[in-house]
Amino acid sequence: LSMKNSNANNDAFYEHNLRENLSNAKAIIFTFDLTSMDTLLSIKTWYKKAKQYNKSFITVIMGTKYDLFERYNNKFKYDITNKARYFAIKMRSPLIYCNT
């Protein structure tokens, strides 16, 4: 299942599909762009939404575009990594960085 923020227009069809897919999920991989703090912060919203429909799924947080991320300055990398680690601890989730 792949859901993007652009799909979240709150119509009945979207909500029905979201509920149907999340209620049966055993695991959910939350992905974010390592070069964008906004995509990382959106994980909080998606996680809360998923918990409305399913209380027992396993979570994985995956940061993508590592090849681009490594070119950023150390302050930016520190800030993203710190926030991602915070989310991983709160969500009891592994945190993975990868190229895609």
mmCIF file of N, CA and C in Angstrom:
data_model
loop_
_atom_site.group_PDB
_atom_site.id
_atom_site.type_symbol
_atom_site.label_atom_id
_atom_site.label_comp_id
_atom_site.label_asym_id
_atom_site.label_seq_id
_atom_site.Cartn_x
_atom_site.Cartn_y
_atom_site.Cartn_z
ATOM 1 N N LEU A 1 0.856 -1.175 0.000
ATOM 2 C CA LEU A 1 0.000 0.000 0.000
ATOM 3 C C LEU A 1 0.894 1.226 0.000
ATOM 4 N N SER A 2 0.648 2.124 -0.869
ATOM 5 C CA SER A 2 1.384 3.379 -0.920
ATOM 6 C C SER A 2 0.395 4.522 -0.825
ATOM 7 N N MET A 3 0.559 5.354 0.183
ATOM 8 C CA MET A 3 -0.308 6.503 0.369
ATOM 9 C C MET A 3 0.573 7.736 0.402
ATOM 10 N N LYS A 4 0.155 8.781 -0.243
ATOM 11 C CA LYS A 4 0.908 10.029 -0.261
ATOM 12 C C LYS A 4 0.037 11.137 0.283
ATOM 13 N N ASN A 5 0.676 12.181 0.808
ATOM 14 C CA ASN A 5 -0.077 13.315 1.333
ATOM 15 C C ASN A 5 -1.021 13.895 0.297
ATOM 16 N N SER A 6 -0.650 13.874 -0.956
ATOM 17 C CA SER A 6 -1.490 14.444 -2.000
ATOM 18 C C SER A 6 -2.799 13.674 -2.156
ATOM 19 N N ASN A 7 -2.839 12.427 -1.675
ATOM 20 C CA ASN A 7 -4.072 11.638 -1.736
ATOM 21 C C ASN A 7 -5.034 11.996 -0.612
ATOM 22 N N ALA A 8 -4.541 12.686 0.389
ATOM 23 C CA ALA A 8 -5.324 12.931 1.597
ATOM 24 C C ALA A 8 -6.259 14.122 1.420
ATOM 25 N N ASN A 9 -7.328 13.904 0.669
ATOM 26 C CA ASN A 9 -8.264 15.002 0.439
ATOM 27 C C ASN A 9 -9.533 14.855 1.261
ATOM 28 N N ASN A 10 -9.542 13.931 2.224
ATOM 29 C CA ASN A 10 -10.629 13.735 3.189
ATOM 30 C C ASN A 10 -11.970 13.361 2.575
ATOM 31 N N ASP A 11 -12.000 12.853 1.367
ATOM 32 C CA ASP A 11 -13.290 12.403 0.837
ATOM 33 C C ASP A 11 -13.609 11.003 1.360
ATOM 34 N N ALA A 12 -14.856 10.609 1.238
ATOM 35 C CA ALA A 12 -15.331 9.336 1.796
ATOM 36 C C ALA A 12 -14.604 8.139 1.203
ATOM 37 N N PHE A 13 -14.337 8.157 -0.096
ATOM 38 C CA PHE A 13 -13.640 7.049 -0.757
ATOM 39 C C PHE A 13 -12.239 6.871 -0.182
ATOM 40 N N TYR A 14 -11.525 7.968 -0.034
ATOM 41 C CA TYR A 14 -10.176 7.926 0.527
ATOM 42 C C TYR A 14 -10.200 7.365 1.950
ATOM 43 N N GLU A 15 -11.086 7.880 2.785
ATOM 44 C CA GLU A 15 -11.173 7.425 4.175
ATOM 45 C C GLU A 15 -11.523 5.939 4.257
ATOM 46 N N HIS A 16 -12.433 5.502 3.421
ATOM 47 C CA HIS A 16 -12.815 4.084 3.410
ATOM 48 C C HIS A 16 -11.615 3.206 3.043
ATOM 49 N N ASN A 17 -10.910 3.568 1.980
ATOM 50 C CA ASN A 17 -9.739 2.783 1.561
ATOM 51 C C ASN A 17 -8.633 2.812 2.603
ATOM 52 N N LEU A 18 -8.428 3.954 3.194
ATOM 53 C CA LEU A 18 -7.407 4.062 4.236
ATOM 54 C C LEU A 18 -7.746 3.141 5.406
ATOM 55 N N ARG A 19 -8.973 3.194 5.868
ATOM 56 C CA ARG A 19 -9.412 2.360 6.984
ATOM 57 C C ARG A 19 -9.284 0.873 6.642
ATOM 58 N N GLU A 20 -9.734 0.490 5.448
ATOM 59 C CA GLU A 20 -9.674 -0.917 5.036
ATOM 60 C C GLU A 20 -8.237 -1.424 4.981
ATOM 61 N N ASN A 21 -7.346 -0.645 4.420
ATOM 62 C CA ASN A 21 -5.953 -1.075 4.284
ATOM 63 C C ASN A 21 -5.203 -1.063 5.612
ATOM 64 N N LEU A 22 -5.408 -0.048 6.411
ATOM 65 C CA LEU A 22 -4.666 0.053 7.664
ATOM 66 C C LEU A 22 -5.177 -0.897 8.732
ATOM 67 N N SER A 23 -6.451 -1.191 8.728
ATOM 68 C CA SER A 23 -6.997 -2.042 9.784
ATOM 69 C C SER A 23 -6.432 -3.457 9.732
ATOM 70 N N ASN A 24 -5.986 -3.904 8.579
ATOM 71 C CA ASN A 24 -5.441 -5.254 8.430
ATOM 72 C C ASN A 24 -3.917 -5.294 8.344
ATOM 73 N N ALA A 25 -3.274 -4.163 8.395
ATOM 74 C CA ALA A 25 -1.819 -4.110 8.217
ATOM 75 C C ALA A 25 -1.091 -4.740 9.399
ATOM 76 N N LYS A 26 -0.097 -5.543 9.093
ATOM 77 C CA LYS A 26 0.768 -6.123 10.121
ATOM 78 C C LYS A 26 1.964 -5.215 10.390
ATOM 79 N N ALA A 27 2.378 -4.498 9.348
ATOM 80 C CA ALA A 27 3.504 -3.561 9.471
ATOM 81 C C ALA A 27 3.266 -2.399 8.515
ATOM 82 N N ILE A 28 3.776 -1.233 8.909
ATOM 83 C CA ILE A 28 3.686 -0.044 8.059
ATOM 84 C C ILE A 28 5.073 0.580 7.984
ATOM 85 N N ILE A 29 5.525 0.834 6.770
ATOM 86 C CA ILE A 29 6.794 1.525 6.549
ATOM 87 C C ILE A 29 6.468 2.981 6.265
ATOM 88 N N PHE A 30 6.894 3.852 7.151
ATOM 89 C CA PHE A 30 6.717 5.290 6.970
ATOM 90 C C PHE A 30 7.980 5.830 6.314
ATOM 91 N N THR A 31 7.853 6.328 5.101
ATOM 92 C CA THR A 31 9.024 6.849 4.393
ATOM 93 C C THR A 31 9.001 8.373 4.390
ATOM 94 N N PHE A 32 10.200 8.937 4.377
ATOM 95 C CA PHE A 32 10.330 10.387 4.271
ATOM 96 C C PHE A 32 11.592 10.707 3.484
ATOM 97 N N ASP A 33 11.605 11.894 2.911
ATOM 98 C CA ASP A 33 12.728 12.397 2.133
ATOM 99 C C ASP A 33 13.739 13.006 3.102
ATOM 100 N N LEU A 34 14.938 12.461 3.151
ATOM 101 C CA LEU A 34 15.967 12.966 4.062
ATOM 102 C C LEU A 34 16.371 14.410 3.791
ATOM 103 N N THR A 35 16.016 14.933 2.648
ATOM 104 C CA THR A 35 16.369 16.320 2.322
ATOM 105 C C THR A 35 15.235 17.287 2.634
ATOM 106 N N SER A 36 14.173 16.792 3.283
ATOM 107 C CA SER A 36 13.006 17.637 3.565
ATOM 108 C C SER A 36 12.473 17.374 4.970
ATOM 109 N N MET A 37 12.625 18.355 5.840
ATOM 110 C CA MET A 37 12.102 18.224 7.200
ATOM 111 C C MET A 37 10.580 18.075 7.186
ATOM 112 N N ASP A 38 9.913 18.732 6.246
ATOM 113 C CA ASP A 38 8.445 18.649 6.168
ATOM 114 C C ASP A 38 7.962 17.211 5.981
ATOM 115 N N THR A 39 8.644 16.448 5.151
ATOM 116 C CA THR A 39 8.213 15.059 4.933
ATOM 117 C C THR A 39 8.424 14.224 6.190
ATOM 118 N N LEU A 40 9.486 14.510 6.929
ATOM 119 C CA LEU A 40 9.707 13.811 8.193
ATOM 120 C C LEU A 40 8.607 14.159 9.191
ATOM 121 N N LEU A 41 8.277 15.428 9.305
ATOM 122 C CA LEU A 41 7.256 15.863 10.259
ATOM 123 C C LEU A 41 5.879 15.300 9.921
ATOM 124 N N SER A 42 5.624 15.022 8.646
ATOM 125 C CA SER A 42 4.323 14.471 8.253
ATOM 126 C C SER A 42 4.116 13.048 8.776
ATOM 127 N N ILE A 43 5.202 12.375 9.135
ATOM 128 C CA ILE A 43 5.095 11.021 9.683
ATOM 129 C C ILE A 43 4.239 11.016 10.951
ATOM 130 N N LYS A 44 4.361 12.048 11.755
ATOM 131 C CA LYS A 44 3.570 12.137 12.989
ATOM 132 C C LYS A 44 2.073 12.083 12.684
ATOM 133 N N THR A 45 1.640 12.824 11.678
ATOM 134 C CA THR A 45 0.233 12.836 11.281
ATOM 135 C C THR A 45 -0.201 11.476 10.754
ATOM 136 N N TRP A 46 0.615 10.892 9.879
ATOM 137 C CA TRP A 46 0.283 9.588 9.306
ATOM 138 C C TRP A 46 0.227 8.506 10.391
ATOM 139 N N TYR A 47 1.148 8.566 11.337
ATOM 140 C CA TYR A 47 1.179 7.581 12.418
ATOM 141 C C TYR A 47 -0.092 7.675 13.271
ATOM 142 N N LYS A 48 -0.474 8.890 13.632
ATOM 143 C CA LYS A 48 -1.699 9.069 14.428
ATOM 144 C C LYS A 48 -2.924 8.583 13.665
ATOM 145 N N LYS A 49 -2.967 8.861 12.375
ATOM 146 C CA LYS A 49 -4.091 8.414 11.545
ATOM 147 C C LYS A 49 -4.128 6.884 11.505
ATOM 148 N N ALA A 50 -2.984 6.262 11.316
ATOM 149 C CA ALA A 50 -2.924 4.801 11.259
ATOM 150 C C ALA A 50 -3.369 4.183 12.576
ATOM 151 N N LYS A 51 -2.987 4.782 13.693
ATOM 152 C CA LYS A 51 -3.365 4.264 15.012
ATOM 153 C C LYS A 51 -4.870 4.341 15.256
ATOM 154 N N GLN A 52 -5.571 5.212 14.552
ATOM 155 C CA GLN A 52 -7.025 5.272 14.677
ATOM 156 C C GLN A 52 -7.668 3.976 14.195
ATOM 157 N N TYR A 53 -7.052 3.347 13.196
ATOM 158 C CA TYR A 53 -7.632 2.171 12.564
ATOM 159 C C TYR A 53 -6.996 0.858 12.998
ATOM 160 N N ASN A 54 -5.806 0.935 13.591
ATOM 161 C CA ASN A 54 -5.074 -0.281 13.921
ATOM 162 C C ASN A 54 -4.122 0.027 15.073
ATOM 163 N N LYS A 55 -4.263 -0.661 16.167
ATOM 164 C CA LYS A 55 -3.436 -0.395 17.356
ATOM 165 C C LYS A 55 -2.214 -1.309 17.458
ATOM 166 N N SER A 56 -2.077 -2.280 16.546
ATOM 167 C CA SER A 56 -1.054 -3.307 16.765
ATOM 168 C C SER A 56 -0.038 -3.499 15.648
ATOM 169 N N PHE A 57 0.046 -2.600 14.691
ATOM 170 C CA PHE A 57 1.004 -2.798 13.598
ATOM 171 C C PHE A 57 2.438 -2.507 14.041
ATOM 172 N N ILE A 58 3.370 -3.109 13.352
ATOM 173 C CA ILE A 58 4.797 -2.855 13.539
ATOM 174 C C ILE A 58 5.171 -1.686 12.640
ATOM 175 N N THR A 59 6.004 -0.791 13.147
ATOM 176 C CA THR A 59 6.411 0.361 12.340
ATOM 177 C C THR A 59 7.880 0.279 11.958
ATOM 178 N N VAL A 60 8.174 0.838 10.801
ATOM 179 C CA VAL A 60 9.537 1.051 10.332
ATOM 180 C C VAL A 60 9.561 2.471 9.764
ATOM 181 N N ILE A 61 10.580 3.231 10.114
ATOM 182 C CA ILE A 61 10.759 4.568 9.551
ATOM 183 C C ILE A 61 11.935 4.501 8.591
ATOM 184 N N MET A 62 11.705 4.933 7.352
ATOM 185 C CA MET A 62 12.744 4.854 6.338
ATOM 186 C C MET A 62 12.963 6.231 5.702
ATOM 187 N N GLY A 63 14.176 6.738 5.856
ATOM 188 C CA GLY A 63 14.579 7.977 5.198
ATOM 189 C C GLY A 63 15.187 7.642 3.846
ATOM 190 N N THR A 64 14.683 8.283 2.804
ATOM 191 C CA THR A 64 15.163 8.017 1.443
ATOM 192 C C THR A 64 16.019 9.176 0.929
ATOM 193 N N LYS A 65 16.682 8.956 -0.180
ATOM 194 C CA LYS A 65 17.551 9.935 -0.844
ATOM 195 C C LYS A 65 18.820 10.227 -0.037
ATOM 196 N N TYR A 66 19.371 9.178 0.560
ATOM 197 C CA TYR A 66 20.590 9.352 1.346
ATOM 198 C C TYR A 66 21.721 9.944 0.518
ATOM 199 N N ASP A 67 21.779 9.570 -0.745
ATOM 200 C CA ASP A 67 22.843 10.091 -1.608
ATOM 201 C C ASP A 67 22.787 11.618 -1.699
ATOM 202 N N LEU A 68 21.604 12.194 -1.691
ATOM 203 C CA LEU A 68 21.466 13.649 -1.697
ATOM 204 C C LEU A 68 21.670 14.229 -0.301
ATOM 205 N N PHE A 69 21.183 13.535 0.702
ATOM 206 C CA PHE A 69 21.282 13.955 2.098
ATOM 207 C C PHE A 69 22.736 14.144 2.519
ATOM 208 N N GLU A 70 23.602 13.237 2.091
ATOM 209 C CA GLU A 70 25.000 13.321 2.531
ATOM 210 C C GLU A 70 25.722 14.560 2.008
ATOM 211 N N ARG A 71 25.148 15.241 1.026
ATOM 212 C CA ARG A 71 25.741 16.476 0.482
ATOM 213 C C ARG A 71 25.374 17.715 1.302
ATOM 214 N N TYR A 72 24.390 17.596 2.184
ATOM 215 C CA TYR A 72 23.939 18.741 2.971
ATOM 216 C C TYR A 72 24.922 19.038 4.095
ATOM 217 N N ASN A 73 24.810 20.245 4.671
ATOM 218 C CA ASN A 73 25.731 20.635 5.742
ATOM 219 C C ASN A 73 25.431 19.839 7.018
ATOM 220 N N ASN A 74 26.403 19.800 7.900
ATOM 221 C CA ASN A 74 26.305 18.978 9.108
ATOM 222 C C ASN A 74 25.160 19.399 10.024
ATOM 223 N N LYS A 75 24.871 20.668 10.116
ATOM 224 C CA LYS A 75 23.766 21.145 10.961
ATOM 225 C C LYS A 75 22.436 20.579 10.478
ATOM 226 N N PHE A 76 22.198 20.647 9.173
ATOM 227 C CA PHE A 76 20.950 20.111 8.602
ATOM 228 C C PHE A 76 20.854 18.611 8.853
ATOM 229 N N LYS A 77 21.954 17.896 8.603
ATOM 230 C CA LYS A 77 21.957 16.446 8.807
ATOM 231 C C LYS A 77 21.713 16.096 10.275
ATOM 232 N N TYR A 78 22.305 16.869 11.170
ATOM 233 C CA TYR A 78 22.110 16.646 12.600
ATOM 234 C C TYR A 78 20.643 16.849 12.981
ATOM 235 N N ASP A 79 20.042 17.930 12.496
ATOM 236 C CA ASP A 79 18.649 18.239 12.838
ATOM 237 C C ASP A 79 17.683 17.153 12.344
ATOM 238 N N ILE A 80 17.845 16.735 11.097
ATOM 239 C CA ILE A 80 16.986 15.681 10.548
ATOM 240 C C ILE A 80 17.178 14.374 11.320
ATOM 241 N N THR A 81 18.422 14.005 11.551
ATOM 242 C CA THR A 81 18.723 12.757 12.241
ATOM 243 C C THR A 81 18.203 12.778 13.670
ATOM 244 N N ASN A 82 18.360 13.889 14.354
ATOM 245 C CA ASN A 82 17.866 14.002 15.724
ATOM 246 C C ASN A 82 16.352 13.831 15.788
ATOM 247 N N LYS A 83 15.624 14.499 14.897
ATOM 248 C CA LYS A 83 14.159 14.409 14.877
ATOM 249 C C LYS A 83 13.724 12.998 14.469
ATOM 250 N N ALA A 84 14.391 12.415 13.485
ATOM 251 C CA ALA A 84 14.047 11.052 13.050
ATOM 252 C C ALA A 84 14.277 10.053 14.180
ATOM 253 N N ARG A 85 15.359 10.187 14.902
ATOM 254 C CA ARG A 85 15.626 9.303 16.043
ATOM 255 C C ARG A 85 14.566 9.479 17.129
ATOM 256 N N TYR A 86 14.167 10.715 17.359
ATOM 257 C CA TYR A 86 13.115 10.991 18.339
ATOM 258 C C TYR A 86 11.830 10.260 17.956
ATOM 259 N N PHE A 87 11.423 10.391 16.693
ATOM 260 C CA PHE A 87 10.221 9.694 16.224
ATOM 261 C C PHE A 87 10.378 8.182 16.360
ATOM 262 N N ALA A 88 11.549 7.674 16.012
ATOM 263 C CA ALA A 88 11.783 6.223 16.079
ATOM 264 C C ALA A 88 11.644 5.720 17.517
ATOM 265 N N ILE A 89 12.152 6.470 18.462
ATOM 266 C CA ILE A 89 12.034 6.072 19.866
ATOM 267 C C ILE A 89 10.575 6.109 20.300
ATOM 268 N N LYS A 90 9.883 7.194 19.985
ATOM 269 C CA LYS A 90 8.471 7.327 20.377
ATOM 270 C C LYS A 90 7.590 6.262 19.730
ATOM 271 N N MET A 91 7.909 5.891 18.491
ATOM 272 C CA MET A 91 7.107 4.917 17.755
ATOM 273 C C MET A 91 7.609 3.485 17.957
ATOM 274 N N ARG A 92 8.685 3.330 18.724
ATOM 275 C CA ARG A 92 9.312 2.016 18.937
ATOM 276 C C ARG A 92 9.607 1.345 17.603
ATOM 277 N N SER A 93 10.332 2.082 16.802
ATOM 278 C CA SER A 93 10.548 1.687 15.413
ATOM 279 C C SER A 93 12.028 1.716 15.052
ATOM 280 N N PRO A 94 12.460 0.789 14.188
ATOM 281 C CA PRO A 94 13.803 0.949 13.625
ATOM 282 C C PRO A 94 13.803 2.140 12.684
ATOM 283 N N LEU A 95 14.970 2.745 12.541
ATOM 284 C CA LEU A 95 15.170 3.877 11.638
ATOM 285 C C LEU A 95 16.202 3.472 10.608
ATOM 286 N N ILE A 96 15.853 3.587 9.343
ATOM 287 C CA ILE A 96 16.709 3.153 8.236
ATOM 288 C C ILE A 96 16.891 4.315 7.277
ATOM 289 N N TYR A 97 18.121 4.538 6.840
ATOM 290 C CA TYR A 97 18.402 5.507 5.775
ATOM 291 C C TYR A 97 18.810 4.714 4.540
ATOM 292 N N CYS A 98 18.309 5.110 3.363
ATOM 293 C CA CYS A 98 18.665 4.387 2.146
ATOM 294 C C CYS A 98 18.652 5.313 0.927
ATOM 295 N N ASN A 99 19.262 4.838 -0.135
ATOM 296 C CA ASN A 99 19.185 5.500 -1.440
ATOM 297 C C ASN A 99 18.011 4.911 -2.184
ATOM 298 N N THR A 100 17.259 5.743 -2.886
ATOM 299 C CA THR A 100 16.187 5.227 -3.739
ATOM 300 C C THR A 100 16.126 5.988 -5.030
#
